[in-house]
CSV table of C-alpha atoms and ligand atoms in Angstrom, one decimal:
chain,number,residue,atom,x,y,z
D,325,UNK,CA,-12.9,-16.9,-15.7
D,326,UNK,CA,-9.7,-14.8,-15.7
D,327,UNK,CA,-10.0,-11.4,-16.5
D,328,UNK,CA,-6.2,-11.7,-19.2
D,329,UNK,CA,-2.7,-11.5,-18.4
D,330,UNK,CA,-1.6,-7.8,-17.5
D,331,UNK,CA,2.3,-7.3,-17.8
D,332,UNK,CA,4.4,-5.9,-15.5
D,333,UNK,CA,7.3,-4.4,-15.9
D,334,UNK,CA,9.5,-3.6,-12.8
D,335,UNK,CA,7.1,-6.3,-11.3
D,336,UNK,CA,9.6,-7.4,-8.2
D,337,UNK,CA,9.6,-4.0,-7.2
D,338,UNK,CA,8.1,-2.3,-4.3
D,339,UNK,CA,5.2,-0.9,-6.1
D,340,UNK,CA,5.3,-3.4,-8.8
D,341,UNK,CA,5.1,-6.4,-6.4
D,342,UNK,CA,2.5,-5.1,-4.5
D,343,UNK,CA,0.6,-4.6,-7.9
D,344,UNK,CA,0.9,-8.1,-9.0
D,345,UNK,CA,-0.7,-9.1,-5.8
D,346,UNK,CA,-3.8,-6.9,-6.4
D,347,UNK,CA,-4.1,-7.7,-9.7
D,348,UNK,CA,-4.0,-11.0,-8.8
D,349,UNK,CA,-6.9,-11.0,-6.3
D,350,UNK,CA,-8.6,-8.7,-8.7
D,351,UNK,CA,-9.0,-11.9,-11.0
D,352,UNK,CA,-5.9,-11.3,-13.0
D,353,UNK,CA,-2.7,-13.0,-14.4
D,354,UNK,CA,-0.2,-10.8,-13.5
D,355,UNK,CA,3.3,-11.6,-14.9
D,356,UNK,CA,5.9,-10.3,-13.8
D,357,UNK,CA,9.2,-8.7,-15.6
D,358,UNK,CA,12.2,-7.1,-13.8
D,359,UNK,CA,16.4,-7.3,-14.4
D,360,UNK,CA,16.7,-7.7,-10.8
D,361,UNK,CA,19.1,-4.5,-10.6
D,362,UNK,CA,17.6,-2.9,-7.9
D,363,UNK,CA,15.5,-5.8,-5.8
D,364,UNK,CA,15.9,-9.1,-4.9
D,365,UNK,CA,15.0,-12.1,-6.2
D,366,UNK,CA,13.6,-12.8,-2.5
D,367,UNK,CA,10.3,-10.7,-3.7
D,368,UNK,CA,9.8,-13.5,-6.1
D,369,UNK,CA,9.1,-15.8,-3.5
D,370,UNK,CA,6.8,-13.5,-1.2
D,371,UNK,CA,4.3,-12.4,-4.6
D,372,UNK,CA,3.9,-16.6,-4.9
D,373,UNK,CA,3.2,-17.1,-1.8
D,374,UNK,CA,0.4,-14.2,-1.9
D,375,UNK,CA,-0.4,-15.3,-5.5
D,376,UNK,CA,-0.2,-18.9,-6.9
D,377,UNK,CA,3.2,-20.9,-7.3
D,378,UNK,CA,2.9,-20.6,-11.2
D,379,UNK,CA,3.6,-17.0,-11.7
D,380,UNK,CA,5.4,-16.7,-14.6
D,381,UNK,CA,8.8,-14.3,-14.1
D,382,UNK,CA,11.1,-12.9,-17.1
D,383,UNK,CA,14.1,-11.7,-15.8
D,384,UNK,CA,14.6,-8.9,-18.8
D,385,UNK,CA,15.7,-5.5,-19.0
D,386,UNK,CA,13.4,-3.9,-21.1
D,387,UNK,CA,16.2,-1.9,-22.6
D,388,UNK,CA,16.8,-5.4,-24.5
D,389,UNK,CA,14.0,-4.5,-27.5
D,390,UNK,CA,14.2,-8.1,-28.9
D,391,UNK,CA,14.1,-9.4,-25.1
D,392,UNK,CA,10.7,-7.8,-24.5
D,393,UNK,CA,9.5,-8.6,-27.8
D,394,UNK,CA,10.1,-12.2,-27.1
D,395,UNK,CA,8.0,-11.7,-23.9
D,396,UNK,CA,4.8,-9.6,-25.9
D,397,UNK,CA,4.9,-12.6,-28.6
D,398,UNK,CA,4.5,-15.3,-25.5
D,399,UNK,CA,1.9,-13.7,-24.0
D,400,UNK,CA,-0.1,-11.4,-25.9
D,401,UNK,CA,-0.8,-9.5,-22.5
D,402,UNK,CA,-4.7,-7.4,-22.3
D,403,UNK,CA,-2.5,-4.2,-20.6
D,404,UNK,CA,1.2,-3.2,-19.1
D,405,UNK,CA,2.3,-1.3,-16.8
D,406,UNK,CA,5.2,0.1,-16.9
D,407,UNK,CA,7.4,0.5,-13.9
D,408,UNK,CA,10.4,-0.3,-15.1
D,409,UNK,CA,13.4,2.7,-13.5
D,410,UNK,CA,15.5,4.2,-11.6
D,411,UNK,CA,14.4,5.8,-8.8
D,412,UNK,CA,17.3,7.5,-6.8
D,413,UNK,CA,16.8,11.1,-7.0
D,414,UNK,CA,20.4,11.8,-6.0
D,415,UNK,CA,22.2,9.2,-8.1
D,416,UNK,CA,20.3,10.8,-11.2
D,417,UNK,CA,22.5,14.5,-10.5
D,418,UNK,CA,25.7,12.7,-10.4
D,419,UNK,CA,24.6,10.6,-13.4
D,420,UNK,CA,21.9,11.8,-15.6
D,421,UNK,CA,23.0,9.5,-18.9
D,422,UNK,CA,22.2,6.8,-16.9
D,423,UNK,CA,18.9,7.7,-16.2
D,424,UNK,CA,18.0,9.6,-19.4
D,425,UNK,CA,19.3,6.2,-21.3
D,426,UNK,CA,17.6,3.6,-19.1
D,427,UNK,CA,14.0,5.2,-18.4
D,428,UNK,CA,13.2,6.6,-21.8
D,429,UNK,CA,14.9,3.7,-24.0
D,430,UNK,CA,12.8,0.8,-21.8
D,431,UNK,CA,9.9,3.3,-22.1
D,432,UNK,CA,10.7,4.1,-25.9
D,433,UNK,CA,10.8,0.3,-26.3
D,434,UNK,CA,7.6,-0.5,-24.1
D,435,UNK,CA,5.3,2.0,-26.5
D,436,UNK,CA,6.7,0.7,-29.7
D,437,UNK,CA,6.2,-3.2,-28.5
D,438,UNK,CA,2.8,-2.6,-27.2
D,439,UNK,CA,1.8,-0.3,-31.0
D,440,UNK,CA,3.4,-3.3,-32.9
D,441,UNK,CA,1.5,-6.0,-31.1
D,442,UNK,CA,-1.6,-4.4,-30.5
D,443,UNK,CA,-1.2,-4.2,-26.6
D,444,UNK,CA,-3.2,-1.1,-26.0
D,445,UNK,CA,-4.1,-0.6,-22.4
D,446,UNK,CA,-1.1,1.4,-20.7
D,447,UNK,CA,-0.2,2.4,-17.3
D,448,UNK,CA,2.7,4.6,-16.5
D,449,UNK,CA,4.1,5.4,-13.4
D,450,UNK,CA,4.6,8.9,-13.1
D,451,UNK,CA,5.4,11.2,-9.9
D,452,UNK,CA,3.8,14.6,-8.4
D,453,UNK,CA,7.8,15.3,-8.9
D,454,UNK,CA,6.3,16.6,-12.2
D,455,UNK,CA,4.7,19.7,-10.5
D,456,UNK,CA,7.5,20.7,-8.5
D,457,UNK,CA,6.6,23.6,-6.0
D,458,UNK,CA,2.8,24.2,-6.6
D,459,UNK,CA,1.7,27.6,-5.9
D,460,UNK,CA,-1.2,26.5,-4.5
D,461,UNK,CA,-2.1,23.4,-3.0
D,462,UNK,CA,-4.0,20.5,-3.0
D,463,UNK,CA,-2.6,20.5,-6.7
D,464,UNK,CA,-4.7,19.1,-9.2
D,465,UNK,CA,-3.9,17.6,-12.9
D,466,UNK,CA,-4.2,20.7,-14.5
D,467,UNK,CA,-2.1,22.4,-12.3
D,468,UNK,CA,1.5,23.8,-13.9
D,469,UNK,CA,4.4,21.2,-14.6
D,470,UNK,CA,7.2,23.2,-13.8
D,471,UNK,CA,11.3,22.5,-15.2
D,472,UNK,CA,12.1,19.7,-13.1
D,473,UNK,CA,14.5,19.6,-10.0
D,474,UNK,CA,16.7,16.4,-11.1
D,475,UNK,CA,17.5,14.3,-14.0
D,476,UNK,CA,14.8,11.7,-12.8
D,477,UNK,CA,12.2,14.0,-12.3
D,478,UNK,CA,12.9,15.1,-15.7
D,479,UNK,CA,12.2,11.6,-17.2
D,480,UNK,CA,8.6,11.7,-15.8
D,481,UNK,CA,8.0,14.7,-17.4
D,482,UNK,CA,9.6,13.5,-20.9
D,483,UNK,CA,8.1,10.0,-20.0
D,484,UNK,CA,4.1,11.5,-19.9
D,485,UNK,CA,5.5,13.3,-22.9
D,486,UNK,CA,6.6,10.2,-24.8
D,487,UNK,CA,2.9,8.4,-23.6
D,488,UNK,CA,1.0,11.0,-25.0
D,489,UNK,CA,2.6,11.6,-28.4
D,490,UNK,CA,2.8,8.1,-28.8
D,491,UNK,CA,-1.3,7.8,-28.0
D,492,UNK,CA,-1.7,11.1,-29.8
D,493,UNK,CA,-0.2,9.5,-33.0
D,494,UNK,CA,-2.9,7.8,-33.7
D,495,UNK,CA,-1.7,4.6,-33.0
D,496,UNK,CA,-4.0,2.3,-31.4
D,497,UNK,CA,-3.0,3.3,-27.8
D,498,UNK,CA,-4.8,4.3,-24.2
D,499,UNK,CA,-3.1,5.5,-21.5
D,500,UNK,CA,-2.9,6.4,-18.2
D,501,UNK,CA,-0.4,8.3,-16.3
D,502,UNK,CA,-0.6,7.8,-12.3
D,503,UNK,CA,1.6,11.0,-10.6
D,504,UNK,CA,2.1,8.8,-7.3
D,505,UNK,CA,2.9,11.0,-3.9
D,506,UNK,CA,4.8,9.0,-1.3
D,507,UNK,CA,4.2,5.3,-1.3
D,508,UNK,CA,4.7,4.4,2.3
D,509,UNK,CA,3.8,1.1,4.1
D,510,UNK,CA,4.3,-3.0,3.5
D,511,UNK,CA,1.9,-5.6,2.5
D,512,UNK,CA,-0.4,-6.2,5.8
D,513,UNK,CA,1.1,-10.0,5.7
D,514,UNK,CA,4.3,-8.5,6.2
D,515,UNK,CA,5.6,-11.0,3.4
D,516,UNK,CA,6.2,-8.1,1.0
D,517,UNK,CA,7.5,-4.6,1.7
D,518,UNK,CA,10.3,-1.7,1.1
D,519,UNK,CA,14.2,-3.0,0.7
D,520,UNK,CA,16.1,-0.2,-0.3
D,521,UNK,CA,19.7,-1.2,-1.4
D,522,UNK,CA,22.3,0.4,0.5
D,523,UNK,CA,21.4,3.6,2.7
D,524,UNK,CA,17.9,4.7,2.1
D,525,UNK,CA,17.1,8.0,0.6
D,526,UNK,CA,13.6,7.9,1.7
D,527,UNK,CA,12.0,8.9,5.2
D,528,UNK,CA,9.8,6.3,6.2
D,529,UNK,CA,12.3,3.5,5.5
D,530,UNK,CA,14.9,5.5,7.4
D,531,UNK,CA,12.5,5.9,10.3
D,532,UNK,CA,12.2,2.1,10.5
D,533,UNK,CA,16.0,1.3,10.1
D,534,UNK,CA,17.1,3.5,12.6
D,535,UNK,CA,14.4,2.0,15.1
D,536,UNK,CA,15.8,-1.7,14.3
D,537,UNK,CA,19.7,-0.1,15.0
D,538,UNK,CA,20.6,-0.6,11.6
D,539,UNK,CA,21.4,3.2,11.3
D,540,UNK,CA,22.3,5.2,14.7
D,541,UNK,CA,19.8,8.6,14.1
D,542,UNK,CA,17.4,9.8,11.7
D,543,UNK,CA,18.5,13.9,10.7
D,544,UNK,CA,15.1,15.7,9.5
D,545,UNK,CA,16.3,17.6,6.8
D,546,UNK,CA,15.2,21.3,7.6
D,547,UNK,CA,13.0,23.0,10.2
D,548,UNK,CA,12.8,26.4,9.0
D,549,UNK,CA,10.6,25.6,6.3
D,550,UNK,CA,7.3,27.9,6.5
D,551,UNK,CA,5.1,25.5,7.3
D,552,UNK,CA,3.2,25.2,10.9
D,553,UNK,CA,6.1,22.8,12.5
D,554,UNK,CA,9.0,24.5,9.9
D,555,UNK,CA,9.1,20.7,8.4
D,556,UNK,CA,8.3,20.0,5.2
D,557,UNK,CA,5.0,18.2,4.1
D,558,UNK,CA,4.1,15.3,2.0
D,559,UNK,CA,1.6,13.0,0.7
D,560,UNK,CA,2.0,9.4,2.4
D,561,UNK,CA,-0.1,6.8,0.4
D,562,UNK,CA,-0.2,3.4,1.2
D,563,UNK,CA,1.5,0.9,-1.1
D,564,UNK,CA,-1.6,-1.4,-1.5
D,565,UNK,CA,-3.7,1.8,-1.7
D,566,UNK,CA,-1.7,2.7,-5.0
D,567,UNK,CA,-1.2,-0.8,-6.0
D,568,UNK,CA,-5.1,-1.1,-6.0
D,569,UNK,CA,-5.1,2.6,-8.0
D,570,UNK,CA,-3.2,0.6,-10.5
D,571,UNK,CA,-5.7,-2.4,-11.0
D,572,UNK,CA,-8.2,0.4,-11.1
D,573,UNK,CA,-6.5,2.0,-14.3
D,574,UNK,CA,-6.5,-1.1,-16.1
D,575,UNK,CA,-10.5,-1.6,-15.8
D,576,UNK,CA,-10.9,1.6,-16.7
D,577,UNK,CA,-8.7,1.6,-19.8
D,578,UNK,CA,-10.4,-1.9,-20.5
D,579,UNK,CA,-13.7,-0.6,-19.8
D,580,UNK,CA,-13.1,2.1,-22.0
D,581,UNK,CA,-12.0,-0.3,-25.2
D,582,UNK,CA,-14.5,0.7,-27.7
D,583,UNK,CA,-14.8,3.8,-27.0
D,584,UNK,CA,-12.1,5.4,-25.5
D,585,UNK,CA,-8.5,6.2,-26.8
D,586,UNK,CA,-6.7,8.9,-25.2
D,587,UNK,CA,-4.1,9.5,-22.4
D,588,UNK,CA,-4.9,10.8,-19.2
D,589,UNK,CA,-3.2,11.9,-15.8
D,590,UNK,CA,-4.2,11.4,-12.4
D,591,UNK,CA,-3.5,11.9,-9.3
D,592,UNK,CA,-2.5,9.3,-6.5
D,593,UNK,CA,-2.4,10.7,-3.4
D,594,UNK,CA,-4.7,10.7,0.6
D,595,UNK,CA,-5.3,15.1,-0.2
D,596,UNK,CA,-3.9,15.5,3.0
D,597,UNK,CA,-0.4,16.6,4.2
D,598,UNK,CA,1.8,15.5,7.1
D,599,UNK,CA,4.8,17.3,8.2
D,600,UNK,CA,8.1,14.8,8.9
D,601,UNK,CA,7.6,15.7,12.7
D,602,UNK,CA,4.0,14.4,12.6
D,603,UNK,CA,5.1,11.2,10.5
D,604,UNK,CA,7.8,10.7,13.0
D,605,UNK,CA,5.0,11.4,16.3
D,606,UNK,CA,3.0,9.2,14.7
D,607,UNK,CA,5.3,6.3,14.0
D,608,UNK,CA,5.9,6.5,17.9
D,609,UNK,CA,2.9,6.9,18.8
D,610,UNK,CA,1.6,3.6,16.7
D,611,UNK,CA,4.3,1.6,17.9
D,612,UNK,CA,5.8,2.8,21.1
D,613,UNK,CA,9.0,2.9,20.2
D,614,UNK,CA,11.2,6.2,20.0
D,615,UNK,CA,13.0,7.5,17.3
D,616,UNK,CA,16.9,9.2,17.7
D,617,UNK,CA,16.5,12.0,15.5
D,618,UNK,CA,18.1,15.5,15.5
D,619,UNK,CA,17.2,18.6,13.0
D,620,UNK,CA,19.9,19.0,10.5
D,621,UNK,CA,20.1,21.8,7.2
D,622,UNK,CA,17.4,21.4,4.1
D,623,UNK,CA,17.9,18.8,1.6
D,624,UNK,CA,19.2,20.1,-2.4
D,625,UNK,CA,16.0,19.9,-4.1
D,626,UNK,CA,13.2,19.4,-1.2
D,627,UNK,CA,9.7,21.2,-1.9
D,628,UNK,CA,8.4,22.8,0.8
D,629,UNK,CA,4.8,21.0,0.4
D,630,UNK,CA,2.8,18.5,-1.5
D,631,UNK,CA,-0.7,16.7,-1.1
D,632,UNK,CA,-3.1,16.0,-3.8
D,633,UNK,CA,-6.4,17.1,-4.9
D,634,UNK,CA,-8.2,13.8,-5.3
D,635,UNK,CA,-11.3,14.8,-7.4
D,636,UNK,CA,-10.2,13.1,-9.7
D,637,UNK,CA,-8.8,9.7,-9.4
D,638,UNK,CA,-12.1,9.4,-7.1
D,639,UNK,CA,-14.4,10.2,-10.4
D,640,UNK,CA,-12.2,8.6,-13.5
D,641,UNK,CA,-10.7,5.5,-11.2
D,642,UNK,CA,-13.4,5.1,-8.8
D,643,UNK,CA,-10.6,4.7,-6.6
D,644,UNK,CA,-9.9,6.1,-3.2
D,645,UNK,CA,-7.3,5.1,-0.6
D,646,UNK,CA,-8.9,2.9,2.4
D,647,UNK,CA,-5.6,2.9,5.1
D,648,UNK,CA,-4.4,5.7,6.9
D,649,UNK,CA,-0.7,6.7,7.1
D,650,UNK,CA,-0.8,5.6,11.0
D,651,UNK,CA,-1.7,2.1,9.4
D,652,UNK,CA,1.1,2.1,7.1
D,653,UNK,CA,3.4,3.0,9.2
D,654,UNK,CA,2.7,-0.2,11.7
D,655,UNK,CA,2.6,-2.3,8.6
D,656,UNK,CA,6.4,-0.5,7.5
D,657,UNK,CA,7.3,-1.2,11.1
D,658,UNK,CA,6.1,-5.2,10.9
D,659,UNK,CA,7.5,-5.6,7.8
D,660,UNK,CA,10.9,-3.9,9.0
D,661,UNK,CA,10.9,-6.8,11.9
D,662,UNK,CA,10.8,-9.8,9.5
D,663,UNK,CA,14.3,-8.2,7.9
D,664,UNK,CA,17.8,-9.4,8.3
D,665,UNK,CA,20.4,-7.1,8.3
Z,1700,UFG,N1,13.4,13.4,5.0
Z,1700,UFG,C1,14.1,13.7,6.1
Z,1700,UFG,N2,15.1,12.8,6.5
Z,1700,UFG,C2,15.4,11.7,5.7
Z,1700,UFG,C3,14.7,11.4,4.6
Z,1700,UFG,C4,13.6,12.3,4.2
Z,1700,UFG,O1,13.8,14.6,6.8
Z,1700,UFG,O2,16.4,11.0,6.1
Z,1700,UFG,C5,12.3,14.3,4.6
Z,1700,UFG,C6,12.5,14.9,3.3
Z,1700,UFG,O3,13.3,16.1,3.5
Z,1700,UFG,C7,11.1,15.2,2.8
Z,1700,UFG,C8,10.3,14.0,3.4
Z,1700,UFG,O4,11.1,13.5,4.5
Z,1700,UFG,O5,10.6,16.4,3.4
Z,1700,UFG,C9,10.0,13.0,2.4
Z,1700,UFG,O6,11.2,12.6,1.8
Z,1700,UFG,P1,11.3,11.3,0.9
Z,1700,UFG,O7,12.8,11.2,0.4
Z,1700,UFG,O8,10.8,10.1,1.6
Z,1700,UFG,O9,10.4,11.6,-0.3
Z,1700,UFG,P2,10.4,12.8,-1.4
Z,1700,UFG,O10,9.2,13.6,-1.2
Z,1700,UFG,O11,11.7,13.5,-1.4
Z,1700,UFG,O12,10.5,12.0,-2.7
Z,1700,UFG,C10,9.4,11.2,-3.2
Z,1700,UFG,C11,9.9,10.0,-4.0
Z,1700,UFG,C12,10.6,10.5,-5.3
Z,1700,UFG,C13,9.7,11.5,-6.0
Z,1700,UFG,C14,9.4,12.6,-5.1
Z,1700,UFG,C15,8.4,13.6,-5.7
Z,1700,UFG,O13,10.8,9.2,-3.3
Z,1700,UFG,O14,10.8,9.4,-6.1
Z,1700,UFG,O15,8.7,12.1,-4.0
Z,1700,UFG,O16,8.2,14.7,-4.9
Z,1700,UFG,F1,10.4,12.0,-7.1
């Protein structure tokens, strides 16, 4: 019996796609909505060859209100999740309109669809962006959200502030908000994985580039950090592992129907740190190839360090990663072999 149809939006995605997957072998109908302006239609293909050939795709922008309506009235989904944005952290200082007006008017539209028709399980992607520099570390939900360092780090915060005045309204509405550390990794099939457009802003899909010779050297962006290595550290969690979070979230906002309607935040993270020296030893040392790197000046923007406290997605999801970041970093590296340039 299938457990209903869960929506999601920014479903050809990297995280999105490998949610539809889980979801999938979780015993769901996971449909999938995306306006293809930042992915190919190539993920299309891979999700139906890990899901079933009838996977039903909208290509909308859920910007387009009487678009996405169309879609809620077809399918009367049991939950969405809402990945739908731009991501580039960069691209949002040179042009914060475009990602003020894209990531709160889909998410605008999003809470006022799923209100109208009664959708009320929702998952929102959210980033530990929202905590900036944490005085103390592993940081945990309750820990300070301080101003934000970019444009797009400023529509998570407004975005977990839309969710909950939109759940605290009253309206028929549970949410969750999942602050995601660093997704790292591929799909262990190697059929689904990371395609950034253009030069990649992030470090484990410039590792694998630069191995392949699609770029000629890696520059780790600062060594005089004060941290044991002077590089700075971050939270690698595997894709799947976070896709699974998400599949997690749903139960527990379904589980919850009678008698839970609130909005909560969680964590999604390993709890443990690694310096970009260690991700870069350990990408060698997994696959035996070496990396041309060279230390070059900080990054705009970089915090020095950032792992999570996983208390509690562990108690409220019953969720906890099971790959290691040496793990997904083979499965970025197979996944980065199957590529074309
Ligand atoms: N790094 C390098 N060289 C590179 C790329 C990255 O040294 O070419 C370093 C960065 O300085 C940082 C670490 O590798 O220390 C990780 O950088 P990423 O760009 O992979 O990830 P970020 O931690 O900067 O950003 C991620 C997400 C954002 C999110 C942010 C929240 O990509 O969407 O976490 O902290 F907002």
């Amino acid at each position: 019996m299938p457990k209903g149809k869960v929506l999601i939006t920014g479903g050809a995605g990297y995280i999105g796609a490998h949610t539809a997957v889980a979801l999938f072998e979780a015993g769901y109908e996971p449909l999938v909505l995306d306006n293809f302006s930042n992915t190919l239609p190539s993920a299309i293909d891979a999700i139906r060859q890990l899901t079933f050939d009838g996977l039903k795709v909208y290509e909308t922008d859920c910007c387009d209100y009487q678009a996405l309506e169309e879609v809620y009235l077809n399918e009367k989904p049991v939950g969405v999740i809402h990945f739908a944005a731009f991501k580039a952290v960069g691209e949002s200082v040179r042009l914060p309109l475009k990602y003020y007006k894209n990531n709160l008017m889909s998410l605008a539209n999003v809470l006022e669809l799923s209100v109208k028709h009664s959708i009320k399980n929702l998952v929102f992607s959210s980033s530990c962006t929202v905590y900036g520099q944490p005085e103390h570390l592993p940081v945990h939900e309750g820990s300070p959200i301080l101003p934000a360092e970019s444009p797009y780090g400023n529509t998570k915060q407004i975005g977990e502030e839309m969710v909950r005045d939109a759940v605290q309204s009253g309206a028929p509405l549970a949410a969750i908000s999942l602050r995601y550390f660093n997704p790292v990794g591929a799909h262990p099939s190697s059929k689904l994985g990371e395609l950034p457009l253009g030069t990649p802003n992030n470090l484990v899909p410039f590792i694998t580039q630069t191995v392949a010779g699609w770029r000629d050297q890696l520059t780790v962006f600062g060594d005089d950090y004060p941290t044991p290595d002077g590089t700075c550290i971050r939270d690698y969690i595997h894709v799947c592992d976070l896709a699974e979070a998400h599949v997690a979230a749903i139960k527990t906002l379904e589980k919850a129907e009678d008698s839970y309607s609130g909005v909560d935040y969680i964590n999604i993270g390993t709890g443990r740190g690694h310096s970009v020296l260690e991700v870069i030893h350990a990408f060698e040392d997994t696959t035996g190839h070496k990396l041309n790197y060279q230390i070059g000046p900080r990054r705009p923007g970089d915090v020095t360090a950032v792992f999570a406290d996983t208390t509690k997605s562990k108690k409220a999801l019953g969720w906890s990663p099971k790959y290691s970041m040496e793990e997904a970093l083979v499965h970025a590296w197979n996944w980065q072999k199957t590529l074309k340039k």
